[in-house]
Amino acid sequence: MDLRQGIGLRRLGTTADEFQQDLLSSLYYRRGTTVESASPRDAYEALALTVRDRLAERRARTAAAHFASNPRWVYYLSAEYLLGAQLEQNLLYSGTGELASQSLKVLGRTLEEIEDLDVEPGLGNGGLGRLAACLVDAMATRDIPAVGYGIRYDFGIFRQSLEGGAQAERPDDWAFQGNPWEFPAPDDRQTVGFYGHTEPVPGSPTRKSWVPGEIVLGEPSHMLVPGYRTETVNIVRLWRARGSEASFDLSRFSAGQYAEAVQEAVRAENISKVLYPDDSTELGRELRLKQQYFLVSCSLRDIIRRFRLRNEGWDDFAEKTVIQLNDTHPTIAIPELMRLLVDEYGLDWDKAWSITRSTFAYTCHTLLPEALETWPVPLFERLLPRHLEIIYLINMFFLREVEARFPGDSDRLRRMSIIGEGSERRVRMAHLAVVGTEAVNGVAELHSKLLRETVLQDFADLWPAKFQNVTNGVSPRRFMKLANPRLSDLITEGLGDDGWLNDLDRLAGLERLAGDASFMERWRAVKRANKVDLAAGDPDSLTDVMIKRFHEYKRQQLKLLHVITMYHRIRANPAGDWVPRTVLFAGKAAPAYHAAKNIIRLINAVGATIAADPVVAPHLRVVFAENYNVTLAERIIPAADLSEQISLAGKEASGTGNMKLALNGAITIGTLDGANIEIRARVGEENFFLFGLDAFQAAEVQISGYHPREHYDRDAELKAAIDAITAGTFGGVGREVADSLLGWDEYLTLADYRSYLDCQEEVERAWRDPERWTRLSILNTAHSGFFSADRTIADYAARIWRVAPVPVPKDI
Ligand code: 26V
């Protein structure tokens, strides 16, 4: 296509009149209703479609430009996306916020009430899923040709509520009333096989044919991913499982066997029914492996289809394609691409392997051994028989390579094998991911280093150049401009323009305002107004937030011991000069993770005891905000004074909430873990509250034999805090929490307690001096520009992907 001839698309209007016309057209033609009878939902849908059209127009130009340039593509494969609410984002990215507010008057509605109807698709668990969303946002903003592939779960991450202070879970039927943001593309559906057996192909030693025992359809729909202040609009393509026509048994239905008639279709559709609330221990679930292969199989065929639009043969495939694996969840893509190339397209093994290896890259997001995925060999064999054979072959060739480099080192062979031996006959997905990719990266400096030096050390010995670091980042558009308009306006004023939203290093220009009295005053006023909006507690109190998934390694229990100690101190000295604090927790625990759920119950029990205590309540308040999600994060983060990042050093791969909070002027209290280290290095030691063991010391303590009771016996306040739990001060709740802390304390909570409490006193000294605190706050924002996802994408592009931007011309 010759782009100079344009794409034959009439431009949508940009005036208030034209926008209102289009809004009415959407209402009449696409909702099929009228102004008089339009429900709030009709108004919402009509507005969403009108805004979507503006992006779809840019999407068409993007697709034309990409087609014309036949670029190298980035395909991001992720089982999770936490995209956040779409309406506000798309108003911002299409520059139609003001038009929308004006036009809605014709329907007698306000934008605020309409925004309340916009449900966020919660298609992810936490950091990993939100990172995927921030990265696709930044890829579009940086004009990188990219598609994000994922699963369109019918039910996202469960909705959390508190019942009697305990977590209760309800299903998240997020698209129950439809989702105006997606485009179904049934013509691009794919067929996916499961189970069955393999048969030899005569005359070929490596080629096999797989005869699946079950066939499922994958139907894609896509959501638009606009870049900010650029023409580019990329997509995420999400697959939904369907039974084929043949899966409905008409004769059974006619015979009144209704359940049996649809059982095959139901079985198929269950594959994309629900997001697994991982972080739990119930691994080895067949349906989850099915989800993973379903995502991979559909996406790879779609990638090949797209490659074929402009290319022939296979010679250029790896040149035109890079597939980024977001953790090990999509790692079956490696044997799947081998299967497609060898069995279906007839390439020889070596050629197929060289293409495969140079197509994929792998991001690891954890260090926790229990979070490294493995699958039982028998399950694999039953569900994906051909893939298991391919994995055995990959492993055989790989182990030969190891043997050649380290002759006779059978221990090393056993350690590195893709298949765990002996009682543990499991496929180790992380090993497969390292062997089958060109690059492996961790998500923060420390994490990448620990990967090289511990869990993946043998692999780093073999292929040192394969290992990279790409520190995570977050979207400044969503987590500053959208979440915190007041602060964003103030920053824009301070810096003279709002170019910083696409070039976050420019925040450094705030440094010269960190001592400017009137700027400081306004900075404080913004924070206060955000706290008033949040309405979680006294806006003049220190708002101390810990918002993240509940996990013992993240140590919400350490924060709780601090809260209990404050409670004791205030009770002992009611007339003391206490810094008023609002301690805000939010986060979900995996439904099967009892230890984490016990911590939630204990937080609420402690909170209730404090609220009922007239002596303590004026100084200390504990709030648990239910159902933490992206939307709630956008409300809490702008109101935070203190950011709790207190994981045991060496356990949190990166963290990204830490970055969002720092960018919004919260000051971090944290350990030397994950990206905290890089935050501290940038904002400066004096602007970061550091405590606790480092990763090396933590490992030493664990190796030399750790006895939590020694800390308990030695520290009277710590003892009092734990004794209060066991003595029933909080209604008898939390005894299991106390038992685990005293019994083994896997994450060294007690070892870090005193250092944490001392550090909190430092925090209070700083807080008592509002000038100092405000300066700290401004400097945190000023020096956190590095944590933009735009920088993360620039790093991926340079170190791993070797891709260049493809700008989309405005005038086609
Ligand atoms: C999974 C599991 C499963 C088994 C039980 C324990 C457990 C704990 C954690 C996980 C999640 C692993 C993947 C993940 O979400 N990692 C997060 O990725 C973020 C983005 O890179 C990063 O900021 C977080 O530090 C990291 O925990």
CSV table of C-alpha atoms in Angstrom, one decimal, residues 409-704:
chain,number,residue,atom,x,y,z
A,409,ASP,CA,29.6,-33.1,36.1
A,410,SER,CA,26.5,-35.3,36.6
A,411,ASP,CA,25.3,-33.2,39.5
A,412,ARG,CA,25.1,-30.2,37.2
A,413,LEU,CA,23.2,-32.2,34.6
A,414,ARG,CA,20.7,-33.2,37.1
A,415,ARG,CA,20.3,-29.7,38.4
A,416,MET,CA,19.9,-28.2,35.0
A,417,SER,CA,17.7,-30.8,33.4
A,418,ILE,CA,14.3,-29.5,32.1
A,419,ILE,CA,12.8,-32.6,33.6
A,420,GLY,CA,13.1,-33.1,37.3
A,421,GLU,CA,14.3,-36.6,38.1
A,422,GLY,CA,13.3,-39.2,40.7
A,423,SER,CA,10.2,-38.7,42.9
A,424,GLU,CA,9.8,-35.2,41.4
A,425,ARG,CA,9.2,-36.1,37.7
A,426,ARG,CA,8.1,-32.7,36.7
A,427,VAL,CA,8.6,-30.4,33.8
A,428,ARG,CA,10.5,-27.3,35.0
A,429,MET,CA,9.1,-24.4,33.0
A,430,ALA,CA,11.8,-21.9,34.0
A,431,HIS,CA,14.5,-24.2,32.7
A,432,LEU,CA,12.6,-24.6,29.5
A,433,ALA,CA,12.2,-20.9,29.3
A,434,VAL,CA,15.9,-20.3,29.7
A,435,VAL,CA,17.0,-22.9,27.3
A,436,GLY,CA,14.5,-21.9,24.5
A,437,THR,CA,15.1,-18.2,24.5
A,438,GLU,CA,17.7,-15.7,23.4
A,439,ALA,CA,17.5,-13.4,26.4
A,440,VAL,CA,16.4,-13.8,30.0
A,441,ASN,CA,15.7,-10.8,32.2
A,442,GLY,CA,14.9,-10.1,35.8
A,443,VAL,CA,12.8,-7.1,36.8
A,444,ALA,CA,15.1,-5.1,39.1
A,445,GLU,CA,18.9,-4.9,39.5
A,446,LEU,CA,19.0,-7.0,42.7
A,447,HIS,CA,16.5,-9.5,41.3
A,448,SER,CA,18.5,-10.0,38.1
A,449,LYS,CA,21.7,-10.4,40.1
A,450,LEU,CA,20.1,-13.0,42.5
A,451,LEU,CA,18.7,-14.9,39.5
A,452,ARG,CA,22.3,-15.1,38.1
A,453,GLU,CA,23.8,-16.0,41.4
A,454,THR,CA,21.2,-18.4,42.8
A,455,VAL,CA,18.2,-20.0,41.1
A,456,LEU,CA,19.6,-19.7,37.6
A,457,GLN,CA,23.3,-19.8,38.4
A,458,ASP,CA,24.1,-22.9,36.4
A,459,PHE,CA,22.5,-21.3,33.4
A,460,ALA,CA,24.4,-18.1,33.9
A,461,ASP,CA,27.6,-20.1,34.0
A,462,LEU,CA,26.8,-21.6,30.6
A,463,TRP,CA,25.4,-18.5,28.9
A,464,PRO,CA,26.5,-15.4,30.8
A,465,ALA,CA,25.5,-13.1,27.9
A,466,LYS,CA,21.9,-14.3,27.9
A,467,PHE,CA,21.2,-12.7,31.3
A,468,GLN,CA,20.0,-9.1,31.4
A,469,ASN,CA,18.2,-6.7,33.8
A,470,VAL,CA,15.3,-4.5,32.8
A,471,THR,CA,14.0,-2.6,35.8
A,472,ASN,CA,10.2,-2.4,35.8
A,473,GLY,CA,8.4,0.9,35.4
A,474,VAL,CA,4.9,2.3,35.5
A,475,SER,CA,2.7,4.5,33.3
A,476,PRO,CA,2.9,8.2,34.3
A,477,ARG,CA,-0.3,8.8,32.4
A,478,ARG,CA,-2.4,6.5,34.5
A,479,PHE,CA,-0.6,6.8,37.9
A,480,MET,CA,0.1,10.5,37.8
A,481,LYS,CA,-2.1,12.4,35.3
A,482,LEU,CA,-5.2,10.3,35.7
A,483,ALA,CA,-4.9,9.3,39.3
A,484,ASN,CA,-3.5,12.6,40.6
A,485,PRO,CA,-4.7,15.5,38.5
A,486,ARG,CA,-4.0,18.0,41.2
A,487,LEU,CA,-0.4,17.1,41.5
A,488,SER,CA,0.0,16.8,37.8
A,489,ASP,CA,-1.3,20.3,37.3
A,490,LEU,CA,1.0,21.6,39.9
A,491,ILE,CA,4.0,19.8,38.4
A,492,THR,CA,3.1,21.2,34.9
A,493,GLU,CA,3.0,24.6,36.4
A,494,GLY,CA,6.3,24.2,38.1
A,495,LEU,CA,8.0,22.8,35.0
A,496,GLY,CA,6.4,25.2,32.6
A,497,ASP,CA,4.7,22.6,30.4
A,498,ASP,CA,3.4,19.0,30.6
A,499,GLY,CA,6.0,17.4,28.3
A,500,TRP,CA,7.2,15.5,31.4
A,501,LEU,CA,4.3,13.0,30.9
A,502,ASN,CA,6.2,11.5,28.0
A,503,ASP,CA,9.7,12.3,29.3
A,504,LEU,CA,9.6,11.6,33.0
A,505,ASP,CA,13.2,12.4,33.7
A,506,ARG,CA,12.1,16.0,33.3
A,507,LEU,CA,10.6,15.7,36.8
A,508,ALA,CA,14.2,16.4,38.0
A,509,GLY,CA,13.4,20.0,37.2
A,510,LEU,CA,11.2,20.0,40.4
A,511,GLU,CA,14.4,19.9,42.5
A,512,ARG,CA,14.9,23.6,42.3
A,513,LEU,CA,11.3,24.0,43.7
A,514,ALA,CA,11.9,21.7,46.7
A,515,GLY,CA,12.8,24.8,48.8
A,516,ASP,CA,10.4,27.2,47.3
A,517,ALA,CA,7.9,28.2,50.1
A,518,SER,CA,4.9,28.8,48.0
A,519,PHE,CA,5.4,25.7,45.8
A,520,MET,CA,5.8,23.7,49.0
A,521,GLU,CA,2.7,25.1,50.4
A,522,ARG,CA,0.8,24.1,47.3
A,523,TRP,CA,2.3,20.7,47.3
A,524,ARG,CA,1.1,20.1,50.8
A,525,ALA,CA,-2.4,21.4,49.9
A,526,VAL,CA,-2.6,18.9,47.0
A,527,LYS,CA,-1.7,16.0,49.3
A,528,ARG,CA,-4.3,17.2,51.8
A,529,ALA,CA,-7.0,17.6,49.2
A,530,ASN,CA,-6.3,14.1,47.9
A,531,LYS,CA,-6.6,12.8,51.5
A,532,VAL,CA,-9.9,14.5,51.9
A,533,ASP,CA,-11.1,12.9,48.7
A,534,LEU,CA,-10.0,9.5,49.9
A,535,ALA,CA,-11.8,10.0,53.2
A,536,ALA,CA,-10.0,7.2,54.9
A,537,GLY,CA,-9.2,9.2,58.1
A,538,ASP,CA,-8.1,12.6,59.4
A,539,PRO,CA,-6.5,14.4,56.5
A,540,ASP,CA,-3.9,15.9,58.8
A,541,SER,CA,-2.7,12.6,60.1
A,542,LEU,CA,0.2,10.7,58.6
A,543,THR,CA,-1.3,8.5,56.0
A,544,ASP,CA,0.7,5.3,56.1
A,545,VAL,CA,-0.2,2.9,53.3
A,546,MET,CA,0.6,-0.8,52.6
A,547,ILE,CA,-1.2,-1.8,49.4
A,548,LYS,CA,-0.3,-5.0,47.7
A,549,ARG,CA,-1.2,-8.7,47.6
A,550,PHE,CA,-1.2,-10.4,51.0
A,551,HIS,CA,1.8,-12.7,51.2
A,552,GLU,CA,3.9,-13.6,54.2
A,553,TYR,CA,7.1,-12.5,52.4
A,554,LYS,CA,5.7,-9.0,51.9
A,555,ARG,CA,5.3,-8.9,55.7
A,556,GLN,CA,2.0,-7.2,56.4
A,557,GLN,CA,2.5,-8.9,59.8
A,558,LEU,CA,5.5,-6.7,60.5
A,559,LYS,CA,3.4,-3.6,59.9
A,560,LEU,CA,0.8,-5.0,62.2
A,561,LEU,CA,3.4,-5.6,65.0
A,562,HIS,CA,4.3,-1.9,64.6
A,563,VAL,CA,0.6,-1.0,64.9
A,564,ILE,CA,0.2,-3.1,68.0
A,565,THR,CA,3.3,-1.5,69.6
A,566,MET,CA,2.0,2.0,68.9
A,567,TYR,CA,-1.3,0.9,70.5
A,568,HIS,CA,0.6,-0.2,73.6
A,569,ARG,CA,2.7,2.9,73.7
A,570,ILE,CA,-0.3,5.3,73.5
A,571,ARG,CA,-2.2,3.4,76.1
A,572,ALA,CA,0.8,3.6,78.5
A,573,ASN,CA,1.1,7.3,78.0
A,574,PRO,CA,-2.2,8.8,76.8
A,575,ALA,CA,-1.0,12.3,77.3
A,576,GLY,CA,2.1,11.8,75.1
A,577,ASP,CA,2.7,13.9,72.0
A,578,TRP,CA,1.8,11.3,69.5
A,579,VAL,CA,1.9,11.7,65.8
A,580,PRO,CA,-1.6,11.0,64.5
A,581,ARG,CA,-1.5,8.2,62.0
A,582,THR,CA,-3.9,6.5,59.6
A,583,VAL,CA,-2.6,3.1,58.7
A,584,LEU,CA,-4.3,1.9,55.5
A,585,PHE,CA,-4.0,-1.6,54.3
A,586,ALA,CA,-5.5,-2.9,51.0
A,587,GLY,CA,-4.9,-6.1,49.1
A,588,LYS,CA,-6.3,-9.6,48.4
A,589,ALA,CA,-5.1,-12.9,49.7
A,590,ALA,CA,-5.4,-16.0,47.5
A,591,PRO,CA,-8.5,-17.8,48.6
A,592,ALA,CA,-6.6,-20.9,49.6
A,593,TYR,CA,-3.8,-19.1,51.4
A,594,HIS,CA,-4.8,-19.4,55.0
A,595,ALA,CA,-1.9,-17.8,56.6
A,596,ALA,CA,-2.4,-14.6,54.5
A,597,LYS,CA,-6.1,-14.6,55.3
A,598,ASN,CA,-5.4,-14.9,59.0
A,599,ILE,CA,-3.3,-11.7,58.7
A,600,ILE,CA,-6.2,-9.9,57.2
A,601,ARG,CA,-8.5,-11.0,60.0
A,602,LEU,CA,-5.9,-9.9,62.6
A,603,ILE,CA,-5.6,-6.5,60.9
A,604,ASN,CA,-9.3,-6.0,61.2
A,605,ALA,CA,-9.5,-7.2,64.7
A,606,VAL,CA,-6.7,-4.9,65.8
A,607,GLY,CA,-8.3,-2.1,63.9
A,608,ALA,CA,-11.6,-2.7,65.7
A,609,THR,CA,-10.0,-2.8,69.1
A,610,ILE,CA,-8.2,0.4,68.5
A,611,ALA,CA,-11.3,2.1,67.1
A,612,ALA,CA,-13.2,1.1,70.3
A,613,ASP,CA,-10.5,2.5,72.6
A,614,PRO,CA,-11.2,6.1,73.4
A,615,VAL,CA,-7.6,6.6,74.6
A,616,VAL,CA,-5.9,5.4,71.4
A,617,ALA,CA,-8.5,6.1,68.7
A,618,PRO,CA,-7.7,9.9,68.5
A,619,HIS,CA,-4.1,9.1,67.6
A,620,LEU,CA,-4.2,5.9,65.6
A,621,ARG,CA,-6.6,4.5,63.1
A,622,VAL,CA,-6.4,1.3,61.1
A,623,VAL,CA,-8.3,1.1,57.8
A,624,PHE,CA,-8.7,-1.9,55.6
A,625,ALA,CA,-9.9,-0.8,52.1
A,626,GLU,CA,-11.8,-3.7,50.5
A,627,ASN,CA,-11.4,-5.0,47.0
A,628,TYR,CA,-8.0,-3.5,46.1
A,629,ASN,CA,-7.8,-3.1,42.3
A,630,VAL,CA,-6.4,-0.6,39.8
A,631,THR,CA,-9.3,1.8,40.4
A,632,LEU,CA,-8.8,1.9,44.1
A,633,ALA,CA,-5.0,2.2,43.8
A,634,GLU,CA,-5.6,5.3,41.7
A,635,ARG,CA,-7.5,6.8,44.7
A,636,ILE,CA,-5.2,5.7,47.5
A,637,ILE,CA,-1.8,6.4,45.9
A,638,PRO,CA,-2.2,10.2,45.6
A,639,ALA,CA,-3.3,10.4,49.2
A,640,ALA,CA,-0.3,8.5,50.7
A,641,ASP,CA,2.4,10.1,52.8
A,642,LEU,CA,4.3,7.0,53.7
A,643,SER,CA,4.9,4.0,51.4
A,644,GLU,CA,5.4,0.7,53.1
A,645,GLN,CA,7.8,-1.6,51.2
A,646,ILE,CA,8.9,-3.9,53.9
A,647,SER,CA,9.4,-7.3,52.3
A,648,LEU,CA,12.2,-9.5,53.5
A,649,ALA,CA,15.2,-8.5,51.4
A,650,GLY,CA,15.7,-10.9,48.5
A,651,LYS,CA,12.1,-11.9,48.1
A,652,GLU,CA,10.3,-9.1,46.3
A,653,ALA,CA,11.5,-9.3,42.7
A,654,SER,CA,10.8,-5.6,42.0
A,655,GLY,CA,7.6,-4.1,43.3
A,656,THR,CA,5.9,-1.5,41.2
A,657,GLY,CA,3.5,0.0,43.8
A,658,ASN,CA,6.7,1.4,45.4
A,659,MET,CA,7.4,3.3,42.2
A,660,LYS,CA,3.8,4.7,41.9
A,661,LEU,CA,3.9,5.9,45.5
A,662,ALA,CA,7.3,7.5,45.2
A,663,LEU,CA,6.2,9.3,42.0
A,664,ASN,CA,3.2,10.7,43.9
A,665,GLY,CA,5.3,12.1,46.6
A,666,ALA,CA,5.0,9.4,49.2
A,667,ILE,CA,8.2,8.7,51.1
A,668,THR,CA,9.3,5.1,51.3
A,669,ILE,CA,10.1,3.1,54.4
A,670,GLY,CA,11.6,0.0,53.1
A,671,THR,CA,14.2,-2.8,53.0
A,672,LEU,CA,17.0,-3.2,50.5
A,673,ASP,CA,14.7,-5.3,48.3
A,674,GLY,CA,13.6,-5.3,44.6
A,675,ALA,CA,13.4,-1.9,43.1
A,676,ASN,CA,13.5,-0.2,46.5
A,677,ILE,CA,17.3,-0.2,46.1
A,678,GLU,CA,17.1,1.7,42.9
A,679,ILE,CA,14.5,4.1,44.3
A,680,ARG,CA,16.8,4.9,47.2
A,681,ALA,CA,19.8,5.3,44.9
A,682,ARG,CA,17.9,7.9,42.9
A,683,VAL,CA,16.0,9.8,45.6
A,684,GLY,CA,19.0,9.8,47.9
A,685,GLU,CA,19.8,8.0,51.1
A,686,GLU,CA,18.6,10.9,53.2
A,687,ASN,CA,15.2,10.9,51.4
A,688,PHE,CA,14.4,7.2,52.0
A,689,PHE,CA,13.8,5.4,55.3
A,690,LEU,CA,15.9,2.3,55.3
A,691,PHE,CA,15.8,-0.5,57.8
A,692,GLY,CA,16.4,-4.2,58.2
A,693,LEU,CA,18.7,-7.0,57.0
A,694,ASP,CA,19.9,-7.0,53.4
A,695,ALA,CA,19.5,-10.0,51.2
A,696,PHE,CA,23.0,-11.3,52.0
A,697,GLN,CA,22.5,-11.0,55.8
A,698,ALA,CA,19.0,-12.5,55.6
A,699,ALA,CA,20.5,-15.6,53.8
A,700,GLU,CA,23.2,-15.8,56.5
A,701,VAL,CA,20.7,-15.7,59.3
A,702,GLN,CA,18.7,-18.4,57.7
A,703,ILE,CA,21.7,-20.6,57.0
A,704,SER,CA,23.2,-20.2,60.5
